[in-house]
CSV table of C-alpha atoms and ligand atoms in Angstrom, one decimal:
chain,number,residue,atom,x,y,z
A,1,MET,CA,0.0,0.0,0.0
A,2,PRO,CA,1.4,3.5,-0.8
A,3,LYS,CA,2.6,5.5,2.1
A,4,PRO,CA,0.4,8.4,3.2
A,5,PRO,CA,1.8,11.7,2.1
A,6,ILE,CA,4.1,13.4,4.6
A,7,GLN,CA,2.2,15.9,6.7
A,8,ARG,CA,3.3,19.5,6.4
A,9,ARG,CA,3.3,22.1,9.2
A,10,ARG,CA,0.4,24.5,8.9
A,11,GLY,CA,1.5,27.6,7.0
A,12,ARG,CA,0.4,31.2,6.7
A,13,HIS,CA,-2.1,30.7,4.0
A,14,SER,CA,-3.6,27.3,4.9
A,15,ALA,CA,-7.1,27.0,6.4
A,16,LYS,CA,-7.2,28.4,9.9
A,17,PRO,CA,-8.3,26.1,12.8
A,18,GLN,CA,-11.7,27.0,14.1
A,19,GLY,CA,-11.1,26.2,17.7
A,20,PRO,CA,-13.4,23.8,19.7
A,21,SER,CA,-16.0,23.5,17.0
A,22,LEU,CA,-13.6,21.3,14.9
A,23,PRO,CA,-13.7,17.5,15.6
A,24,LYS,CA,-10.4,16.5,17.2
A,25,ASP,CA,-10.3,12.8,16.2
A,26,PRO,CA,-9.5,11.9,12.7
A,27,MET,CA,-12.6,11.1,10.7
A,28,GLU,CA,-13.1,8.3,8.1
A,29,VAL,CA,-13.7,10.0,4.7
A,30,THR,CA,-14.4,8.5,1.3
A,31,ILE,CA,-13.1,10.6,-1.6
A,32,PHE,CA,-15.5,10.9,-4.5
A,33,GLY,CA,-13.7,13.3,-6.8
A,34,ILE,CA,-11.0,16.0,-7.3
A,35,GLY,CA,-12.0,19.6,-7.1
A,36,THR,CA,-10.7,22.4,-9.4
A,37,LYS,CA,-7.9,23.3,-7.1
A,38,GLY,CA,-6.6,19.7,-7.1
A,39,ASP,CA,-7.8,18.7,-3.6
A,40,GLY,CA,-9.8,15.5,-3.2
A,41,MET,CA,-13.5,16.1,-2.3
A,42,GLY,CA,-14.9,13.6,0.2
A,43,LYS,CA,-17.7,12.8,2.6
A,44,ASP,CA,-17.8,11.2,6.1
A,45,ASP,CA,-20.6,8.8,7.1
A,46,THR,CA,-22.8,11.7,8.3
A,47,GLY,CA,-22.6,13.3,4.8
A,48,HIS,CA,-20.3,16.2,5.9
A,49,GLY,CA,-18.0,17.4,3.1
A,50,TYR,CA,-14.2,17.5,3.1
A,51,TYR,CA,-11.4,18.9,1.0
A,52,VAL,CA,-8.3,16.7,1.3
A,53,PRO,CA,-5.0,17.6,-0.5
A,54,TYR,CA,-3.1,14.7,-2.0
A,55,SER,CA,-6.0,12.3,-2.1
A,56,ALA,CA,-7.5,10.4,-5.0
A,57,GLU,CA,-11.0,9.4,-6.1
A,58,GLY,CA,-12.0,6.2,-4.4
A,59,ASP,CA,-9.6,6.6,-1.4
A,60,VAL,CA,-10.9,5.7,2.0
A,61,LEU,CA,-8.9,7.8,4.5
A,62,LYS,CA,-8.5,8.8,8.1
A,63,VAL,CA,-8.5,12.6,7.9
A,64,ARG,CA,-7.3,15.0,10.6
A,65,ILE,CA,-9.4,18.1,10.3
A,66,THR,CA,-7.3,21.3,10.1
A,67,GLY,CA,-9.9,23.9,9.2
A,68,LYS,CA,-13.0,24.8,7.2
A,69,ARG,CA,-13.7,26.0,3.7
A,70,GLU,CA,-17.2,27.5,3.8
A,71,ASN,CA,-19.3,24.6,5.1
A,72,ASP,CA,-16.8,21.8,4.4
A,73,TYR,CA,-13.9,20.6,6.5
A,74,VAL,CA,-10.3,20.8,5.2
A,75,GLY,CA,-8.1,18.0,6.4
A,76,GLU,CA,-4.8,16.1,6.1
A,77,ILE,CA,-4.5,12.4,5.5
A,78,SER,CA,-3.4,10.7,8.7
A,79,GLU,CA,-4.0,7.2,7.3
A,80,ILE,CA,-4.9,5.6,4.0
A,81,ILE,CA,-7.4,2.8,4.9
A,82,THR,CA,-8.1,1.7,1.3
A,83,PRO,CA,-6.1,3.3,-1.5
A,84,SER,CA,-7.8,4.4,-4.7
A,85,GLU,CA,-7.2,2.3,-7.7
A,86,HIS,CA,-5.9,5.6,-9.3
A,87,ARG,CA,-3.1,6.0,-6.7
A,88,ILE,CA,0.5,5.6,-7.8
A,89,GLU,CA,3.8,6.2,-6.1
A,90,ALA,CA,4.7,9.9,-6.7
A,91,PRO,CA,7.9,10.0,-8.8
A,92,CYS,CA,9.5,12.9,-6.9
A,93,PRO,CA,11.0,12.4,-3.5
A,94,HIS,CA,10.0,16.0,-2.5
A,95,TYR,CA,6.3,15.5,-3.3
A,96,THR,CA,4.0,17.0,-0.7
A,97,LYS,CA,6.9,18.8,0.9
A,98,CYS,CA,7.6,21.1,-2.1
A,99,GLY,CA,4.7,23.4,-3.0
A,100,GLY,CA,5.2,22.9,-6.8
A,101,CYS,CA,3.1,19.8,-7.5
A,102,ASN,CA,-0.2,18.5,-6.1
A,103,LEU,CA,-1.2,15.7,-8.5
A,104,GLN,CA,1.8,13.4,-8.8
A,105,HIS,CA,0.0,10.6,-6.9
A,106,ILE,CA,-2.6,10.0,-9.6
A,107,ASP,CA,-2.1,7.7,-12.5
A,108,PRO,CA,-1.3,9.4,-15.8
A,109,GLU,CA,-4.6,8.5,-17.5
A,110,THR,CA,-6.8,9.7,-14.6
A,111,TYR,CA,-4.6,12.8,-14.3
A,112,ALA,CA,-5.1,13.7,-18.1
A,113,GLN,CA,-8.9,13.1,-17.8
A,114,TRP,CA,-9.0,15.4,-14.7
A,115,LYS,CA,-7.3,18.3,-16.6
A,116,SER,CA,-10.0,18.0,-19.3
A,117,HIS,CA,-12.8,17.7,-16.7
A,118,LYS,CA,-11.6,20.8,-15.0
A,119,VAL,CA,-11.9,22.8,-18.2
A,120,ALA,CA,-15.3,21.2,-19.0
A,121,ASP,CA,-16.6,21.9,-15.4
A,122,ILE,CA,-15.5,25.6,-15.5
A,123,LEU,CA,-17.1,26.1,-18.9
A,124,LYS,CA,-20.3,24.4,-17.8
A,125,ARG,CA,-20.6,27.0,-15.0
A,126,SER,CA,-20.6,29.6,-17.8
A,127,GLN,CA,-23.4,27.5,-19.5
A,128,ILE,CA,-20.8,26.6,-22.3
A,129,SER,CA,-21.1,23.0,-23.4
A,130,ILE,CA,-18.6,21.7,-26.0
A,131,ASN,CA,-16.7,18.5,-26.8
A,132,LEU,CA,-13.2,19.4,-25.9
A,133,ASP,CA,-10.2,18.5,-28.1
A,134,LYS,CA,-7.8,15.8,-26.7
A,135,PRO,CA,-5.6,17.6,-24.2
A,136,VAL,CA,-2.0,18.4,-25.1
A,137,LEU,CA,0.1,17.1,-22.2
A,138,VAL,CA,3.6,18.6,-22.3
A,139,GLY,CA,5.0,16.3,-19.6
A,140,PRO,CA,8.0,16.6,-17.3
A,141,ASN,CA,11.5,17.8,-18.2
A,142,CYS,CA,10.2,20.7,-20.3
A,143,ARG,CA,9.9,23.8,-18.0
A,144,ARG,CA,12.4,26.4,-19.1
A,145,ARG,CA,11.7,28.9,-16.2
A,146,ALA,CA,12.0,28.4,-12.5
A,147,SER,CA,11.7,30.6,-9.4
A,148,PHE,CA,13.9,29.3,-6.6
A,149,ALA,CA,13.5,30.5,-3.0
A,150,VAL,CA,16.5,31.2,-0.7
A,151,MET,CA,16.7,32.1,3.0
A,152,LYS,CA,19.6,33.2,5.1
A,153,LYS,CA,19.4,33.1,8.9
A,154,GLY,CA,22.7,33.5,10.8
A,155,LYS,CA,25.2,31.6,8.7
A,156,LYS,CA,22.8,29.1,7.4
A,157,ILE,CA,21.4,29.4,3.9
A,158,ILE,CA,18.6,27.3,2.5
A,159,PHE,CA,18.0,27.1,-1.3
A,160,GLY,CA,15.1,25.3,-3.0
A,161,PHE,CA,11.4,25.7,-3.7
A,162,ASN,CA,8.8,27.2,-1.4
A,163,ALA,CA,6.6,24.7,0.4
A,164,LYS,CA,2.9,25.1,-0.2
A,165,GLY,CA,1.3,27.9,1.8
A,166,SER,CA,4.3,28.1,4.2
A,167,HIS,CA,7.5,30.0,4.8
A,168,ARG,CA,9.5,26.7,4.7
A,169,ILE,CA,11.8,26.1,1.9
A,170,GLU,CA,12.3,22.6,0.6
A,171,GLU,CA,15.9,22.0,-0.4
A,172,ILE,CA,16.1,20.3,-3.8
A,173,ASP,CA,19.0,19.2,-6.1
A,174,HIS,CA,16.8,18.2,-9.1
A,175,CYS,CA,13.2,19.0,-10.3
A,176,LEU,CA,11.5,16.5,-12.6
A,177,LEU,CA,9.7,19.4,-14.3
A,178,LEU,CA,12.7,21.4,-15.4
A,179,THR,CA,14.8,21.1,-18.6
A,180,ASP,CA,18.2,19.6,-18.2
A,181,PRO,CA,20.1,22.9,-18.5
A,182,LEU,CA,18.0,24.4,-15.8
A,183,ASN,CA,18.5,21.4,-13.5
A,184,ALA,CA,22.2,21.6,-14.1
A,185,LEU,CA,22.2,25.1,-12.6
A,186,ILE,CA,20.6,24.2,-9.2
A,187,SER,CA,23.7,23.0,-7.3
A,188,ALA,CA,25.8,25.8,-8.8
A,189,LEU,CA,23.3,28.4,-7.7
A,190,ARG,CA,23.2,26.9,-4.2
A,191,ASP,CA,27.0,27.1,-4.0
A,192,LEU,CA,26.9,30.7,-5.2
A,193,MET,CA,24.5,31.9,-2.5
A,194,PRO,CA,27.0,32.0,0.5
A,195,LEU,CA,29.3,34.1,-1.7
A,196,ILE,CA,26.8,36.8,-2.7
A,197,MET,CA,24.1,36.7,-0.1
A,198,LYS,CA,25.4,38.7,2.8
A,199,ARG,CA,22.2,39.9,4.5
A,200,GLU,CA,19.8,37.8,6.4
A,201,GLY,CA,16.3,37.4,4.9
A,202,ARG,CA,14.6,35.8,2.0
A,203,GLY,CA,15.0,36.1,-1.7
A,204,ASP,CA,14.0,34.7,-5.0
A,205,ILE,CA,16.3,33.5,-7.9
A,206,ILE,CA,14.4,33.6,-11.1
A,207,VAL,CA,16.0,31.7,-14.0
A,208,ASN,CA,14.9,31.7,-17.6
A,209,TYR,CA,16.6,29.3,-20.0
A,210,PRO,CA,14.9,30.0,-23.2
A,211,GLY,CA,17.7,29.2,-25.7
A,212,GLU,CA,21.4,29.0,-25.7
A,213,ALA,CA,22.1,31.0,-22.5
A,214,ALA,CA,20.4,31.5,-19.2
A,215,ASP,CA,18.9,34.8,-17.8
A,216,ILE,CA,19.0,35.1,-14.0
A,217,VAL,CA,17.4,37.7,-11.7
A,218,LEU,CA,18.8,37.7,-8.2
A,219,ALA,CA,16.0,39.2,-6.1
A,220,LEU,CA,18.0,39.3,-2.8
A,221,PRO,CA,18.0,41.4,0.4
A,222,GLY,CA,20.0,44.6,0.2
A,223,PRO,CA,22.2,46.0,-2.5
A,224,MET,CA,24.8,43.9,-4.3
A,225,GLU,CA,28.1,44.1,-2.4
A,226,LEU,CA,31.2,44.9,-4.5
A,227,LYS,CA,32.9,41.6,-3.5
A,228,ALA,CA,29.9,39.7,-5.0
A,229,HIS,CA,30.7,41.0,-8.4
A,230,GLN,CA,33.8,38.9,-9.1
A,231,HIS,CA,31.9,35.8,-7.9
A,232,LEU,CA,29.1,36.5,-10.2
A,233,VAL,CA,31.5,37.1,-13.2
A,234,THR,CA,33.2,33.7,-12.5
A,235,PHE,CA,29.8,32.0,-12.1
A,236,ALA,CA,28.4,33.5,-15.3
A,237,GLU,CA,31.5,32.4,-17.3
A,238,LYS,CA,31.5,28.9,-15.9
A,239,HIS,CA,27.8,28.2,-16.4
A,240,ASN,CA,27.0,30.0,-19.7
A,241,ILE,CA,24.8,32.7,-18.1
A,242,GLY,CA,23.9,35.3,-20.7
A,243,ARG,CA,22.7,37.9,-18.3
A,244,LEU,CA,22.7,38.4,-14.5
A,245,SER,CA,20.6,41.1,-12.9
A,246,TRP,CA,20.2,42.2,-9.3
A,247,GLN,CA,16.8,43.2,-7.9
A,248,GLN,CA,17.3,44.7,-4.5
A,249,ASP,CA,14.8,43.3,-2.0
A,250,GLY,CA,12.8,42.0,-4.9
A,251,LYS,CA,11.5,45.5,-5.7
A,252,GLY,CA,11.8,47.7,-8.7
A,253,THR,CA,13.4,47.0,-12.1
A,254,PRO,CA,16.2,44.5,-12.0
A,255,GLU,CA,19.6,46.1,-12.7
A,256,THR,CA,21.8,44.2,-15.2
A,257,ILE,CA,25.1,43.4,-13.5
A,258,ILE,CA,26.6,41.2,-16.2
A,259,GLN,CA,25.7,40.8,-19.8
A,260,ARG,CA,27.9,38.2,-21.5
A,261,CYS,CA,25.8,37.6,-24.5
A,262,ALA,CA,22.2,38.2,-25.7
A,263,VAL,CA,19.5,36.1,-24.2
A,264,THR,CA,17.6,34.8,-27.1
A,265,THR,CA,14.8,32.5,-28.2
A,266,GLN,CA,13.7,31.3,-31.6
A,267,PHE,CA,10.2,32.1,-32.8
A,268,GLY,CA,10.0,30.5,-36.3
A,269,ASP,CA,12.7,32.0,-38.4
A,270,ALA,CA,13.3,34.9,-36.1
A,271,LEU,CA,15.8,35.0,-33.3
A,272,VAL,CA,14.4,37.3,-30.6
A,273,GLU,CA,16.7,39.0,-28.1
A,274,LEU,CA,14.7,39.0,-24.9
A,275,PRO,CA,14.5,41.7,-22.3
A,276,THR,CA,14.9,40.9,-18.6
A,277,SER,CA,12.0,38.8,-17.1
A,278,PRO,CA,10.1,38.5,-20.4
A,279,PHE,CA,6.8,36.5,-20.6
A,280,LEU,CA,7.4,33.3,-22.5
A,281,GLN,CA,5.3,30.2,-22.7
A,282,PRO,CA,6.6,27.9,-19.9
A,283,SER,CA,7.9,25.3,-22.3
A,284,LYS,CA,8.9,25.2,-26.0
A,285,GLU,CA,6.7,22.1,-26.5
A,286,GLY,CA,3.6,24.1,-25.2
A,287,GLU,CA,4.5,27.1,-27.3
A,288,VAL,CA,4.7,24.9,-30.4
A,289,ALA,CA,1.3,23.2,-29.6
A,290,LEU,CA,-0.4,26.5,-29.1
A,291,VAL,CA,1.1,28.0,-32.3
A,292,ASP,CA,0.1,25.0,-34.3
A,293,PHE,CA,-3.4,25.2,-32.9
A,294,ALA,CA,-3.6,28.9,-33.8
A,295,LEU,CA,-2.4,28.3,-37.4
A,296,SER,CA,-5.0,25.5,-37.8
A,297,ALA,CA,-7.7,28.2,-37.4
A,298,LEU,CA,-6.4,30.3,-40.3
A,299,ARG,CA,-6.7,30.0,-44.0
A,300,ASN,CA,-5.1,33.0,-45.8
A,301,GLU,CA,-6.3,35.9,-43.8
A,302,LYS,CA,-4.6,39.1,-45.0
A,303,LYS,CA,-4.6,41.2,-41.8
A,304,ILE,CA,-4.2,39.7,-38.4
A,305,LEU,CA,-4.3,41.3,-35.0
A,306,ASP,CA,-2.2,39.8,-32.2
A,307,LEU,CA,-3.4,41.1,-28.9
A,308,TYR,CA,-1.2,40.7,-25.7
A,309,ALA,CA,1.6,39.8,-28.0
A,310,GLY,CA,4.5,39.7,-25.5
A,311,CYS,CA,7.8,39.2,-27.4
A,312,GLY,CA,6.0,37.5,-30.3
A,313,SER,CA,5.4,33.8,-29.4
A,314,PHE,CA,2.6,33.9,-32.0
A,315,THR,CA,3.4,37.0,-34.0
A,316,PHE,CA,6.1,35.5,-36.2
A,317,ALA,CA,4.1,32.4,-37.0
A,318,LEU,CA,1.0,34.5,-37.8
A,319,ALA,CA,3.2,36.7,-40.1
A,320,LYS,CA,3.6,33.6,-42.4
A,321,VAL,CA,-0.2,33.9,-43.1
A,322,GLY,CA,-0.8,37.6,-43.2
A,323,ILE,CA,0.4,41.0,-42.1
A,324,VAL,CA,0.3,41.2,-38.3
A,325,HIS,CA,-0.3,44.1,-35.9
A,326,ALA,CA,1.1,43.2,-32.5
A,327,VAL,CA,-0.3,45.0,-29.4
A,328,GLU,CA,1.1,44.7,-26.0
A,329,SER,CA,1.5,46.9,-22.9
A,330,HIS,CA,5.1,45.9,-21.9
A,331,ALA,CA,7.2,48.2,-24.0
A,332,PRO,CA,10.5,46.3,-23.7
A,333,ALA,CA,8.8,43.1,-24.9
A,334,LEU,CA,7.4,44.9,-28.0
A,335,LYS,CA,10.7,46.6,-28.7
A,336,ALA,CA,12.4,43.1,-28.7
A,337,LEU,CA,9.7,41.9,-31.1
A,338,GLU,CA,10.1,44.9,-33.4
A,339,LEU,CA,13.9,44.7,-33.6
A,340,SER,CA,13.8,41.0,-34.3
A,341,ALA,CA,11.2,41.4,-37.0
A,342,GLY,CA,13.4,44.0,-38.6
A,343,ARG,CA,16.5,41.7,-38.5
A,344,ALA,CA,14.5,38.8,-39.8
A,345,GLY,CA,13.4,40.9,-42.8
A,346,LEU,CA,9.8,40.9,-41.6
A,347,GLY,CA,9.6,44.7,-40.9
A,348,GLY,CA,7.0,45.1,-43.6
A,349,ARG,CA,4.8,42.2,-42.3
A,350,ILE,CA,4.8,43.1,-38.6
A,351,THR,CA,3.8,46.3,-37.0
A,352,THR,CA,3.7,47.0,-33.2
A,353,GLU,CA,1.8,49.2,-30.8
A,354,VAL,CA,2.4,49.7,-27.1
A,355,ARG,CA,-1.1,49.9,-25.6
A,356,ASP,CA,-2.9,49.1,-22.4
A,357,LEU,CA,-5.8,47.0,-23.6
A,358,ASP,CA,-7.7,47.2,-20.3
A,359,ARG,CA,-7.8,51.0,-20.4
A,360,GLN,CA,-7.8,51.4,-24.1
A,361,PRO,CA,-9.2,48.4,-25.8
A,362,LEU,CA,-9.3,48.3,-29.6
A,363,MET,CA,-12.8,48.9,-30.8
A,364,GLY,CA,-15.1,49.6,-33.7
A,365,LYS,CA,-13.3,50.9,-36.8
A,366,GLU,CA,-9.9,49.9,-35.6
A,367,LEU,CA,-11.0,46.3,-35.3
A,368,SER,CA,-12.9,46.2,-38.5
A,369,LYS,CA,-9.6,46.4,-40.5
A,370,PHE,CA,-8.7,42.8,-39.5
A,371,ASP,CA,-9.6,39.4,-40.9
A,372,ALA,CA,-8.5,37.4,-37.8
A,373,ILE,CA,-7.5,38.1,-34.2
A,374,LEU,CA,-5.5,36.2,-31.6
A,375,PHE,CA,-5.8,37.3,-28.0
A,376,ASP,CA,-3.7,35.8,-25.2
A,377,PRO,CA,-4.3,37.9,-22.1
A,378,PRO,CA,-2.9,37.5,-18.6
A,379,ARG,CA,-4.7,35.4,-15.9
A,380,ALA,CA,-7.3,38.2,-15.3
A,381,GLY,CA,-8.5,37.7,-18.9
A,382,ALA,CA,-9.5,40.4,-21.4
A,383,ARG,CA,-12.9,41.6,-20.0
A,384,GLU,CA,-12.8,45.1,-21.6
A,385,GLN,CA,-11.3,44.0,-24.8
A,386,ALA,CA,-13.6,41.0,-25.2
A,387,ARG,CA,-16.7,43.3,-25.1
A,388,PHE,CA,-15.5,45.1,-28.2
A,389,LEU,CA,-14.3,41.9,-29.9
A,390,ALA,CA,-17.8,40.5,-29.3
A,391,GLU,CA,-19.3,43.5,-31.1
A,392,SER,CA,-17.0,43.2,-34.1
A,393,ASN,CA,-17.6,41.2,-37.3
A,394,ILE,CA,-14.1,39.7,-37.6
A,395,PRO,CA,-14.6,36.2,-39.0
A,396,VAL,CA,-12.2,34.3,-36.7
A,397,ILE,CA,-11.0,34.9,-33.2
A,398,ILE,CA,-8.4,32.6,-31.5
A,399,ALA,CA,-8.2,32.8,-27.8
A,400,ILE,CA,-5.3,31.5,-25.7
A,401,SER,CA,-5.8,31.5,-22.0
A,402,CYS,CA,-3.9,30.4,-18.9
A,403,ASN,CA,-7.1,30.7,-16.8
A,404,PRO,CA,-10.1,28.7,-17.8
A,405,ALA,CA,-12.3,30.8,-15.5
A,406,THR,CA,-11.6,34.1,-17.1
A,407,PHE,CA,-11.6,32.4,-20.5
A,408,GLY,CA,-15.2,31.2,-19.7
A,409,ARG,CA,-16.3,34.8,-18.9
A,410,ASP,CA,-14.7,36.2,-22.0
A,411,ALA,CA,-16.1,33.4,-24.1
A,412,VAL,CA,-19.6,34.1,-22.9
A,413,ALA,CA,-19.2,37.8,-24.1
A,414,LEU,CA,-18.1,36.6,-27.5
A,415,ILE,CA,-20.9,34.0,-27.8
A,416,GLU,CA,-23.5,36.6,-26.7
A,417,GLY,CA,-22.1,38.9,-29.4
A,418,GLY,CA,-22.9,36.2,-32.1
A,419,TYR,CA,-19.7,34.1,-32.2
A,420,THR,CA,-19.8,30.3,-32.3
A,421,LEU,CA,-17.3,28.5,-30.2
A,422,GLU,CA,-15.8,26.0,-32.6
A,423,ARG,CA,-13.0,24.3,-30.7
A,424,VAL,CA,-11.5,24.2,-27.2
A,425,MET,CA,-8.2,22.4,-26.6
A,426,PRO,CA,-6.9,22.0,-23.0
A,427,VAL,CA,-3.1,22.4,-22.8
A,428,ASP,CA,-1.2,21.2,-19.8
A,429,GLN,CA,2.1,23.0,-19.5
A,430,PHE,CA,2.0,22.9,-15.7
A,431,THR,CA,2.4,19.2,-15.3
A,432,TRP,CA,1.3,17.7,-11.9
A,433,SER,CA,-0.3,20.9,-10.8
A,434,ASP,CA,-3.9,21.9,-10.9
A,435,HIS,CA,-3.3,24.6,-13.5
A,436,VAL,CA,-4.5,24.1,-17.1
A,437,GLU,CA,-4.5,26.4,-20.1
A,438,VAL,CA,-6.9,26.5,-23.0
A,439,ALA,CA,-6.8,27.4,-26.7
A,440,ALA,CA,-10.1,28.1,-28.5
A,441,ILE,CA,-11.5,29.1,-31.9
A,442,PHE,CA,-14.5,31.4,-32.3
A,443,ARG,CA,-16.1,32.2,-35.7
A,444,LYS,CA,-18.8,34.6,-36.9
A,445,ALA,CA,-20.5,34.4,-40.3
A,446,PRO,CA,-20.0,37.5,-42.4
A,447,LYS,CA,-23.0,39.9,-42.4
B,1,SAM,C1,-0.1,35.4,-21.2
B,1,SAM,S1,1.0,36.6,-21.7
B,1,SAM,C2,1.1,36.3,-23.5
B,1,SAM,C3,2.2,36.8,-24.2
B,1,SAM,C4,2.5,36.2,-25.6
B,1,SAM,N1,1.2,36.1,-26.4
B,1,SAM,C5,3.1,34.9,-25.5
B,1,SAM,O1,2.5,33.9,-25.7
B,1,SAM,O2,4.3,34.9,-25.2
B,1,SAM,C6,0.1,38.1,-21.6
B,1,SAM,C7,0.8,39.3,-22.1
B,1,SAM,O3,-0.2,40.4,-21.9
B,1,SAM,C8,0.6,41.6,-21.5
B,1,SAM,N2,-0.4,42.4,-20.8
B,1,SAM,C9,-0.8,42.3,-19.6
B,1,SAM,N3,-1.7,43.3,-19.3
B,1,SAM,C10,-1.9,44.0,-20.4
B,1,SAM,C11,-2.8,45.0,-20.8
B,1,SAM,N4,-3.6,45.6,-19.9
B,1,SAM,N5,-2.7,45.5,-22.1
B,1,SAM,C12,-1.9,44.9,-23.0
B,1,SAM,N6,-1.1,43.9,-22.7
B,1,SAM,C13,-1.1,43.4,-21.4
B,1,SAM,C14,1.7,41.0,-20.7
B,1,SAM,O4,2.8,42.0,-20.7
B,1,SAM,C15,2.0,39.7,-21.4
B,1,SAM,O5,3.0,39.9,-22.4
């Protein structure tokens, strides 16, 4: 029988104990499903509801109650009485201690179904019913970005990943989700910390490895000390770091300390020189799947609008179909896109515009110039912009979203505006977590 997950200490954000009203003895709970946040949902024999992290459908458990979520109890597994048939041994030794993953203990088939069910459930809440495409599962060993946590207390430094809902840091040497070049940096970064982290406190080390060279932001307490510079130069040389930046106390714009070479990524034929901390799709595999999906919606549209374009993950691919206007609020990202378009000889096919689409969405006549639109907003979605897209008569709209809930809201606006939702494809770039992305196609018949 698999071992019960290791119990974590209660952290700052976990459910608060409710005092004497909470039963003290562990309760027997049967898990009947997994909720949208990845916690098992169960019932005891009185019918009371439970949320139990790290449980699986069909588990019979002894659950120690730690708090309440609305009318239901939240609990921790104290014993697995009968394991679910969907339970497997989690592949990572840090599982349940590190906060990164919460669905490693479920067999791959059930896991994949759950990702699709999560999207379907959220869409159903918005009264949207559609047969979803088969999900794209990017899998482990693909993530090209990581945010490590570091803490110095006295002389002791701990480097790893934050535990879930807690100040604790789980020390790790290897993460199954990361690409090999990123994993190879972990022990080197740990060894670097005592040489450069002189003040007590906490920090984050954000590493992007989008192409040939890594880009690292050291968000650490206090200013960089002069002595740290030579250590950083040696570190950058030895480990092929393209750029190293220091962000004092994790606030403000990171200051570039060392730039050995350009930090680049390839979008189609264009090599894009990236600014510090750019948005990129978390994996190349996910990026390719999303781009292929977007292209599958297009025929030979002449004018295409790429909203929330970032550094151009979609722009360069769309420019093979038509002339693209890329709009984005982060000026350095758009500058990188524009320069790369020029170098790739695409200056005539790609135009750019820095614009805040919440405050100043494209509307009416501006939209009517385009034959197709792709929009890929942040987690909050594109509420304002979607209202105007809904009113437009653009024949095809492609939506990419990292948040099915805000996608559902924006999709309703488009459907109420006369669009038909043709396809929705779940994309799992956040393997073993409860996150899932979606890509969708909407069409409107010409008037
Ligand atoms: C999910 S990312 C997508 C970026 C790009 N499409 C990609 O796949 O790499 C969302 C982008 O929206 C931009 N953004 C956020 N809020 C915005 C706003 N109000 N107006 C315009 N762009 C915004 C962010 O800077 C970011 O580049």
